[in-house]
Coordinates of C-alpha atoms in Angstrom, one line a residue:
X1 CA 0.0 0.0 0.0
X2 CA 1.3 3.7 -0.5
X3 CA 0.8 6.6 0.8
X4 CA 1.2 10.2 -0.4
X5 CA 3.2 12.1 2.8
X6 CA 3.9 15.4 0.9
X7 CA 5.8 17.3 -1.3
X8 CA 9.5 17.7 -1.5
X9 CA 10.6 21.2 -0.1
X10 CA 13.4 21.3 -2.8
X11 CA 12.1 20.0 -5.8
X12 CA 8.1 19.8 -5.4
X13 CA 7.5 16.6 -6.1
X14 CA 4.8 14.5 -4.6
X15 CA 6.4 12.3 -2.0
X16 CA 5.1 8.8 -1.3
X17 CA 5.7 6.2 1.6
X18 CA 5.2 2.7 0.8
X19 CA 3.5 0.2 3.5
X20 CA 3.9 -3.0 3.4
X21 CA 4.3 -6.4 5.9
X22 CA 0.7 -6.8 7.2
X23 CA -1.0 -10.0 7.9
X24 CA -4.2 -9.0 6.4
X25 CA -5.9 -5.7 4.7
X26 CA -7.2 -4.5 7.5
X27 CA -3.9 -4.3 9.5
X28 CA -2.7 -2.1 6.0
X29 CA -5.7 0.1 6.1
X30 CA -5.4 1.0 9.9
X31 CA -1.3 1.6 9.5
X32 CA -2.4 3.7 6.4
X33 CA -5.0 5.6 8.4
X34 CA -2.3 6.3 11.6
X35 CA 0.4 7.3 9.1
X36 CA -2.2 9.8 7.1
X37 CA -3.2 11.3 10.9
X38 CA 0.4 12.0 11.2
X39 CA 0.9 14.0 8.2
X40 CA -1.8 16.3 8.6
X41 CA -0.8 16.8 12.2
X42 CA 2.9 17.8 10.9
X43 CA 4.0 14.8 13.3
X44 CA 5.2 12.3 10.6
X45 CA 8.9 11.5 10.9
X46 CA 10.4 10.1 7.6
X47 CA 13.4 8.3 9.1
X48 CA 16.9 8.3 7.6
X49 CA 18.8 5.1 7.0
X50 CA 21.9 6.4 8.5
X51 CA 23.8 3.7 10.7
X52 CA 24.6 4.1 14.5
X53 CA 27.9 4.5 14.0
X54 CA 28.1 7.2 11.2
X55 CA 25.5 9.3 13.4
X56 CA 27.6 8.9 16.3
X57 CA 30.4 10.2 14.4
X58 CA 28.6 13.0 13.1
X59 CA 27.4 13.5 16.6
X60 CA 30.5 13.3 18.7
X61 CA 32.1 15.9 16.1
X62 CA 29.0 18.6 16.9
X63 CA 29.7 17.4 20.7
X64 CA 33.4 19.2 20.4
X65 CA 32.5 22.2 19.2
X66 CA 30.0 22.9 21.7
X67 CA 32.4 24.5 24.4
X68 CA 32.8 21.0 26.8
X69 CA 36.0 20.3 28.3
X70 CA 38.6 17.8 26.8
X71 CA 38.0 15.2 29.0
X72 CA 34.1 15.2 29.0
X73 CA 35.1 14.5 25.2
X74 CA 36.9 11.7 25.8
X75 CA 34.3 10.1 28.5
X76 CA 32.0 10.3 25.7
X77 CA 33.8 8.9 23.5
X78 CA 34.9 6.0 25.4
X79 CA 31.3 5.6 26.5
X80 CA 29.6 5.7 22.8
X81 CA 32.3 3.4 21.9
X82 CA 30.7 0.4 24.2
X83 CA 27.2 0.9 22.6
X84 CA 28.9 1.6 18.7
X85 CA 29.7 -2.6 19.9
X86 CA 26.3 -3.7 19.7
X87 CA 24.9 -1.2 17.2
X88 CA 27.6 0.0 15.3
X89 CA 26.1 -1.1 11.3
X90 CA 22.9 -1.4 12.1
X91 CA 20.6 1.4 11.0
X92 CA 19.0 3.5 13.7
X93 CA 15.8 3.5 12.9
X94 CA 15.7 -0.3 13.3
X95 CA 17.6 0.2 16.8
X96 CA 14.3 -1.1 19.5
X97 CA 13.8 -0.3 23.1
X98 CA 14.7 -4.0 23.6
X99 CA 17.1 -4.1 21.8
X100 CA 19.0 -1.0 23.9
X101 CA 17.8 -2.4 27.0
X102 CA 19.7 -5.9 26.3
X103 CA 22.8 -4.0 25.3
X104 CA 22.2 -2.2 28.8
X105 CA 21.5 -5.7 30.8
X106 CA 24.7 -7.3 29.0
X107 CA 27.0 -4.5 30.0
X108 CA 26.4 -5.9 33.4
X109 CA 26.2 -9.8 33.1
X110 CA 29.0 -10.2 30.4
X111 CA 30.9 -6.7 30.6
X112 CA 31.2 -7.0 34.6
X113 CA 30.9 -2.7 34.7
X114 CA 29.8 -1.1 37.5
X115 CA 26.4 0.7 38.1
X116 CA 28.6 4.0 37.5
X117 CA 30.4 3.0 34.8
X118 CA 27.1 1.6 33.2
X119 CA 25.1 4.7 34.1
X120 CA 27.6 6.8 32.6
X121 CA 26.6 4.6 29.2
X122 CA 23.4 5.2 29.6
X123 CA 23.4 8.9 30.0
X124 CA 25.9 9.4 26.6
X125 CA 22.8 6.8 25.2
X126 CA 19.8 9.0 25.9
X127 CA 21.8 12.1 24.4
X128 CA 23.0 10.2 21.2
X129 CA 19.2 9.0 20.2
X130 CA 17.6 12.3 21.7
X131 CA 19.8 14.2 18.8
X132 CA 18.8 11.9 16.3
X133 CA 14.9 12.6 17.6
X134 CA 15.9 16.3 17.0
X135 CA 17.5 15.6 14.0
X136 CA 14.6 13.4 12.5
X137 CA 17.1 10.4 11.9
X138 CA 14.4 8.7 14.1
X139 CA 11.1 9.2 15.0
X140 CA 11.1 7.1 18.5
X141 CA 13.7 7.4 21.1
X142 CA 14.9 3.3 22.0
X143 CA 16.3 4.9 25.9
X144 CA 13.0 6.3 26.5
X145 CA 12.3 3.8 30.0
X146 CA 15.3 2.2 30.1
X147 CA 16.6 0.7 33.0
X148 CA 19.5 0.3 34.7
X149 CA 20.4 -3.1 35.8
X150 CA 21.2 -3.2 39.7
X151 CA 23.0 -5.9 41.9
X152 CA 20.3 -7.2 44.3
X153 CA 22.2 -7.0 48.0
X154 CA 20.2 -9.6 50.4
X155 CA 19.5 -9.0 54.0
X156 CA 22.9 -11.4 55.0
X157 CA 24.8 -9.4 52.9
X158 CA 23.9 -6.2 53.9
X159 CA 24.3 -7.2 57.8
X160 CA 27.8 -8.3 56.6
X161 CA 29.2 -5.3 55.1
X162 CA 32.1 -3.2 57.0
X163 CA 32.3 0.8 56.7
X164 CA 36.0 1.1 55.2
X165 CA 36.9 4.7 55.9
X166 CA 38.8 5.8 53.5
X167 CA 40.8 8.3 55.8
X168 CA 44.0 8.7 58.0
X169 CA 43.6 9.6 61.7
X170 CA 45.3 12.0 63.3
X171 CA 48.5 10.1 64.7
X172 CA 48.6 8.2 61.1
X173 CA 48.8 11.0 59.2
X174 CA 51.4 12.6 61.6
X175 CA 53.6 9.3 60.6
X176 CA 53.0 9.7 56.9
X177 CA 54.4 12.5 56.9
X178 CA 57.1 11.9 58.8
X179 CA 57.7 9.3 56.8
X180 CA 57.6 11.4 53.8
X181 CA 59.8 13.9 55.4
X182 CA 62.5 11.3 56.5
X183 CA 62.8 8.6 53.8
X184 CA 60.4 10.3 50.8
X185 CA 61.7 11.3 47.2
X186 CA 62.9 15.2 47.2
X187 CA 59.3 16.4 46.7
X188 CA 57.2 13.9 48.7
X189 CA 57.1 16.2 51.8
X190 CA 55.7 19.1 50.6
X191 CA 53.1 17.6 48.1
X192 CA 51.9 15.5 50.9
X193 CA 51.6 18.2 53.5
X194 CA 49.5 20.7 50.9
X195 CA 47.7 18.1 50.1
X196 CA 46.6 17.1 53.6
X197 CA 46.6 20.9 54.8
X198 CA 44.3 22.2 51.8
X199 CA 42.5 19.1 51.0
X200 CA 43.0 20.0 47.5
X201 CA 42.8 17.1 44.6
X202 CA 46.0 15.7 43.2
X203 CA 44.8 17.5 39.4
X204 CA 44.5 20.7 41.3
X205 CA 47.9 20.2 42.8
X206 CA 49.2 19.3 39.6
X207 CA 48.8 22.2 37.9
X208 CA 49.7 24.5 40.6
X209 CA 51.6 27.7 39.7
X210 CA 54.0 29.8 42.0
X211 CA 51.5 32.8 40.9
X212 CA 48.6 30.5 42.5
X213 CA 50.7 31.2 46.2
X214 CA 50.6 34.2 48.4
X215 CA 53.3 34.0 50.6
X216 CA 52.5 37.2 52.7
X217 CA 48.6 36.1 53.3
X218 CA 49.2 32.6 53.1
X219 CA 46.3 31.8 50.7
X220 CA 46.4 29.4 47.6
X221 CA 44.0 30.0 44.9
X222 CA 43.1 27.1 42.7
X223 CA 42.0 28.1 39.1
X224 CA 42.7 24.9 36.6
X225 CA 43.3 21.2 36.8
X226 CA 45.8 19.0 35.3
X227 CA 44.7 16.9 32.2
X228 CA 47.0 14.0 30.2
X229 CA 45.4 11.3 29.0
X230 CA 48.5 10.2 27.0
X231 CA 50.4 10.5 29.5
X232 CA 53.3 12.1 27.8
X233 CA 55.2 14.7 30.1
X234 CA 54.9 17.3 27.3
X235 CA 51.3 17.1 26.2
X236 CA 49.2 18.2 29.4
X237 CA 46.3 20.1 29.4
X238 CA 45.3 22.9 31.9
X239 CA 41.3 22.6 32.2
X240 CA 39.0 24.9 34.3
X241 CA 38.1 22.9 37.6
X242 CA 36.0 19.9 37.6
X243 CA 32.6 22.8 38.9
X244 CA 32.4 26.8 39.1
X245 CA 32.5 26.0 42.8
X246 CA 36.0 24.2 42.8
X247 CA 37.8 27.7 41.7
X248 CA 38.8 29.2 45.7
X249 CA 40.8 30.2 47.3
X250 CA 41.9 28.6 50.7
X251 CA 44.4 29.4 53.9
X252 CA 46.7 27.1 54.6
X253 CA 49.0 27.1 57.7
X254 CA 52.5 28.5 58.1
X255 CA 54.4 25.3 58.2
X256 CA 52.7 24.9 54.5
X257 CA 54.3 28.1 53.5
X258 CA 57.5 27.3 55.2
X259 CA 58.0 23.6 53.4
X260 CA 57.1 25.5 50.2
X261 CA 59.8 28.4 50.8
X262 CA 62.0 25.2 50.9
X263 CA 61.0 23.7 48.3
X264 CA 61.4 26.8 46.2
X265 CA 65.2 26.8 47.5
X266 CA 65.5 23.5 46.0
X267 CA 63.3 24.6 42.4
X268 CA 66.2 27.1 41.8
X269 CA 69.3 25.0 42.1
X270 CA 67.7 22.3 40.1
X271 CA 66.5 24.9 37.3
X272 CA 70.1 26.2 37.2
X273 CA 71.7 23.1 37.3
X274 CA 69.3 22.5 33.6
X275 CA 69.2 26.5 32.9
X276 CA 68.9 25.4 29.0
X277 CA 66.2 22.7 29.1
X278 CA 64.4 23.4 31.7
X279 CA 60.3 24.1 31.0
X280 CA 59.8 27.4 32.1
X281 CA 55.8 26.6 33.2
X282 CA 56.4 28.1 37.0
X283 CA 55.1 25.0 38.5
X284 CA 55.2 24.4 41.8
X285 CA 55.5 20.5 41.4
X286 CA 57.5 19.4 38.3
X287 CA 59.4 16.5 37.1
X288 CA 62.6 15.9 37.3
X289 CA 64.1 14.2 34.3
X290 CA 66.6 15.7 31.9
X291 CA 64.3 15.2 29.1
X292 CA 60.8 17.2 30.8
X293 CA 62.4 18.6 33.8
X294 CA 59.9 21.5 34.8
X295 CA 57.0 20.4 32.9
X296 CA 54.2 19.4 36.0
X297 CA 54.3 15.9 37.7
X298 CA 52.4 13.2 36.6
X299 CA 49.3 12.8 39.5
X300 CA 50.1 8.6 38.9
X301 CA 53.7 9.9 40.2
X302 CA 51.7 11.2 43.1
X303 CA 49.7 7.9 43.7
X304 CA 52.9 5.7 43.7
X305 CA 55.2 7.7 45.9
X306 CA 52.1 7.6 48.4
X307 CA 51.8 3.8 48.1
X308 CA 55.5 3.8 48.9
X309 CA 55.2 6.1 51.8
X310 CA 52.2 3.8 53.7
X311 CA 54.2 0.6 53.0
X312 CA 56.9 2.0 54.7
X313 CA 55.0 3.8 57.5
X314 CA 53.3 0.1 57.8
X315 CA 49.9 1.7 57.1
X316 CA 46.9 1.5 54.6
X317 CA 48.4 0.9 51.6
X318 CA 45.2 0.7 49.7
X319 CA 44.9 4.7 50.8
X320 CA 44.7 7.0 47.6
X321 CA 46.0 10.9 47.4
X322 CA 42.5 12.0 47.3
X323 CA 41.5 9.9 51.0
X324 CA 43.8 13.2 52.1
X325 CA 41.3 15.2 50.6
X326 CA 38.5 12.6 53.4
X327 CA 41.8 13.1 55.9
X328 CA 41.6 17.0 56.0
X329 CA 37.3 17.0 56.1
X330 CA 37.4 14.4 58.8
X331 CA 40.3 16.7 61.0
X332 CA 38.1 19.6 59.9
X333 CA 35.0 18.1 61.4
X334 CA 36.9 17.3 64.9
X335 CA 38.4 20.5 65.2
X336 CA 34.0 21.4 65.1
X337 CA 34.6 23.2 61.6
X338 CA 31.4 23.0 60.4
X339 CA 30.1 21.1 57.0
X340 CA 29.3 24.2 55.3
X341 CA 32.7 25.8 55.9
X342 CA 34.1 22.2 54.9
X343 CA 32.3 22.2 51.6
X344 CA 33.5 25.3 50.8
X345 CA 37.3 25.0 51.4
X346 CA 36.7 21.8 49.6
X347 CA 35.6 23.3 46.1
X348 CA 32.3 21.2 45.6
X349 CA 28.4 21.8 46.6
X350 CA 27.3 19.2 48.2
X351 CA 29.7 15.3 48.4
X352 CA 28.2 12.0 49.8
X353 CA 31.7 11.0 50.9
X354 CA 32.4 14.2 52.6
X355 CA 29.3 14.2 54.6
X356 CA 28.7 10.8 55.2
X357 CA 32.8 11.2 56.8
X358 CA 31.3 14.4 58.6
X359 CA 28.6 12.8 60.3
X360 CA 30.5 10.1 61.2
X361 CA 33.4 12.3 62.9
X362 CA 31.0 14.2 64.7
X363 CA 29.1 11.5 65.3
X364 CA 31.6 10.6 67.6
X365 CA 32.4 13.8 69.1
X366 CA 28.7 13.7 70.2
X367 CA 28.8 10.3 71.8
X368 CA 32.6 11.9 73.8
X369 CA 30.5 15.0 74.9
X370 CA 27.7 12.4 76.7
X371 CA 30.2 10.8 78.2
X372 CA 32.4 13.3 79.4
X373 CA 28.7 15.3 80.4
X374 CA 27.7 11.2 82.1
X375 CA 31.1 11.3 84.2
X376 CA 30.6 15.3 85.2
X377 CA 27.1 14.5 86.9
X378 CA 28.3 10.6 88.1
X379 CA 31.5 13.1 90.4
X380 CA 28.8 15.2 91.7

C-alpha cells in the first residue's frame, strides 16, 4: 500500500511512503490511516537510513565544538564506543527499546561494569538517540524507560558489610608525613603536606603555579586542573576545575608556606643546574628528568610515591591521594569546623563522601560529649 506524505521542499514533487508487511488488509488500512493522521498533524517523521555509527560520528564531532571540556570529550567517547559494539552497522531506525535495554542488561552480566560506569553509558545513550529525535534520523527514542540493571544485596549481605573509611587519623597521618619527610623522594614532603593541609585534589595540585601562592597572606588560589590522558610529560592540558565551585581560594598554615619556601630553595638550584632545558611553566611540582624537567608531575607519580610512603609507615596501603582530601574534612569536622565551611574550602556543593565522613566524625564527638557530660554528673 502507498501513501502520499507530501511534497519535496526542494524540488516539489509529490512524495510517497510505501507500507507493506501486514497479515491482512485490514492491519494495511489502519497503518495507512495512523500514518495519514500524522501527516496532517505535521507529526510524521520520515526516518533516515543512516547507521549508529556514522550518526555517532557526526554526533560526537557537533559534541566538540560545543564549548565541553577535553576530558568530558573523551568520556564520551569512550562511553559511545561500548554501545557503537552492539549497534555499530545497524541502521538507527531499526535500533528497539529492547534491543538497547539488552545491550544495557549485557554490559552488566557479560561486561562486569559497574552501576557507575554503566550509568555513565546510559546517559551518553539517551543524548545520542535524543539528537537523532531532533534531528529526525528517528522518529522514537529506543532509551525512553530504560533501565539500569542493579546488583540485588540480600539482607545477610547487607548485615555483613564493614564501613571502610577511607581516611588517615590524626596520629597516622602525623607518621605519613614523617615518613615522607624522613625517607620520601625530594618532593614527597611538601606535596603530601598541601595536600593534607588544603584538601585539595591531586589534578589541582598538579597544575599549581608559584602565581597561584601568596606567601604574605598565606592563601592558595586554585583556578585549573591538570589533564593528560596520553600521559606524555609534554602534552598536558590545563582545564577549568572539575565545577564553578571548585575555583577558591583557601588558607593554609604557616608550616605549608614554610615547606614550600624550601622547596622553592631546592626549584632554583635544580633549574640552574638545567638553565637550558628546563620548562619554564612556573610549577610548583614538576618533574625531574633531563628530558621534561619542569613540565608538572604526573598525578600517577603522586599515587605511587604515596603507596611507597604507607608501606613504609606500615599503614593503609590501599589509601589513595584524594583519601587526604577525606583526611583533611574528617580533621576539619573534629576541630567542630562545620560542613558548610568544609564544603567550601573543599571546592564542591554538596559530596556523599564528605558528609557521610562528617557525620560520622561528629558523630563521635557527640557520643565523647555524653560521656564526658555522664562522668561530670556521676562526680557530683
Amino acid at each position: 500500500m502507498t501513501v502520499d506524505i507530501g511534497r519535496d521542499p526542494v524540488t516539489n514533487k509529490r512524495k510517497q511512503k510505501e507500507l507493506s508487511g501486514f497479515k491482512t488488509k485490514r492491519e494495511a488500512e489502519k497503518a495507512a490511516a495512523a500514518l495519514i493522521t500524522e501527516v496532517e498533524e505535521g507529526t510524521f517523521v520520515q526516518e533516515k537510513n543512516v547507521t549508529f555509527g556514522d550518526f555517532v560520528k557526526t554526533w560526537l564531532e557537533t559534541y566538540k565544538k560545543s564549548g565541553v571540556k577535553m576530558s568530558t570529550i573523551r568520556v564520551r567517547e569512550h562511553e559511545s564506543g561500548r554501545l557503537t559494539k552492539y549497534f555499530e552497522n545497524m541502521k538507527m531506525k531499526d535500533i528497539t527499546h529492547k534491543m538497547y535495554q539488552d545491550a544495557i542488561n549485557d554490559l552488566k552480566t557479560n561486561g562486569r561494569l559497574s552501576h557507575n560506569t554503566i550509568s555513565g553509558v546510559h546517559s551518553t545513550g539517551k543524548m545520542i538517540f535524543s539528537k537523532a529525535v531532533e534531528l529526525k534520523v528517528i522518529k522514537a527514542d529506543p532509551t525512553q524507560f530504560a533501565k539500569l540493571p542493579r546488583k540485588l544485596t540480600t539482607v545477610e549481605e547487607l548485615e555483613q558489610e564493614e564501613e571502610v573509611v577511607k581516611y588517615l587519623e590524626k596520629g597516622e597521618l602525623a607518621l605519613l608525613l614523617k615518613t615522607a619527610q624522613e625517607q620520601g623522594f625530594q618532593q614527597d614532603y611538601p606535596i603530601f603536606l598541601i595536600l593534607a593541609y588544603s584538601g585539595m585534589r591531586a589534578g589541582e595540585l598538579c597544575a599549581l603555579r608559584w602565581s597561584d601562592l601568596d606567601m604574605d597572606e598565606h592563601t592558595i588560589s586554585i583556578t585549573k586542573t591538570y589533564y593528560n590522558p596520553s600521559n606524555r610529560a609534554q602534552e598536558f592540558y590545563l582545564l577549568t576545575p572539575k565545577t564553578k565551585r571548585s575555583k577558591r581560594k583557601i588558607d593554609v598554615e604557616p608550616i605549608v608556606i614554610e615547606a614550600l619556601k624550601q622547596h622553592r630553595t631546592w626549584q632554583k638550584e635544580l633549574m640552574m643546574k638545567y638553565r637550558k632545558t628546563y620548562y619554564k611553566g612556573d610549577f610548583v611540582f614538576t618533574r625531574t628528568d633531563p628530558l621534561n624537567v619542569g613540565y608538572p608531575i604526573y598525578i600517577r607519580t603522586i599515587e605511587n610515591h604515596m603507596r611507597r610512603l604507607l608501606k613504609l609507615a606500615g599503614l593503609n596501603e590501599s589509601l589513595t591521594p584524594h583519601s587526604l582530601r577525606h583526611t583533611h574534612t574528617s580533621l576539619l569536622a573534629e576541630a567542630s569546623v562545620g560542613l558548610q565551611e568544609i564544603m567550601e574550602r573543599l571546592g564542591h556543593k554538596d559530596d556523599n563522601t564528605t558528609r557521610n565522613v562528617y557525620l560520622h566524625v561528629t558523630k563521635e564527638k557527640k557520643k565523647e560529649a555524653s560521656q564526658k557530660f555522664g562522668e561530670l554528673m556521676r562526680s557530683i
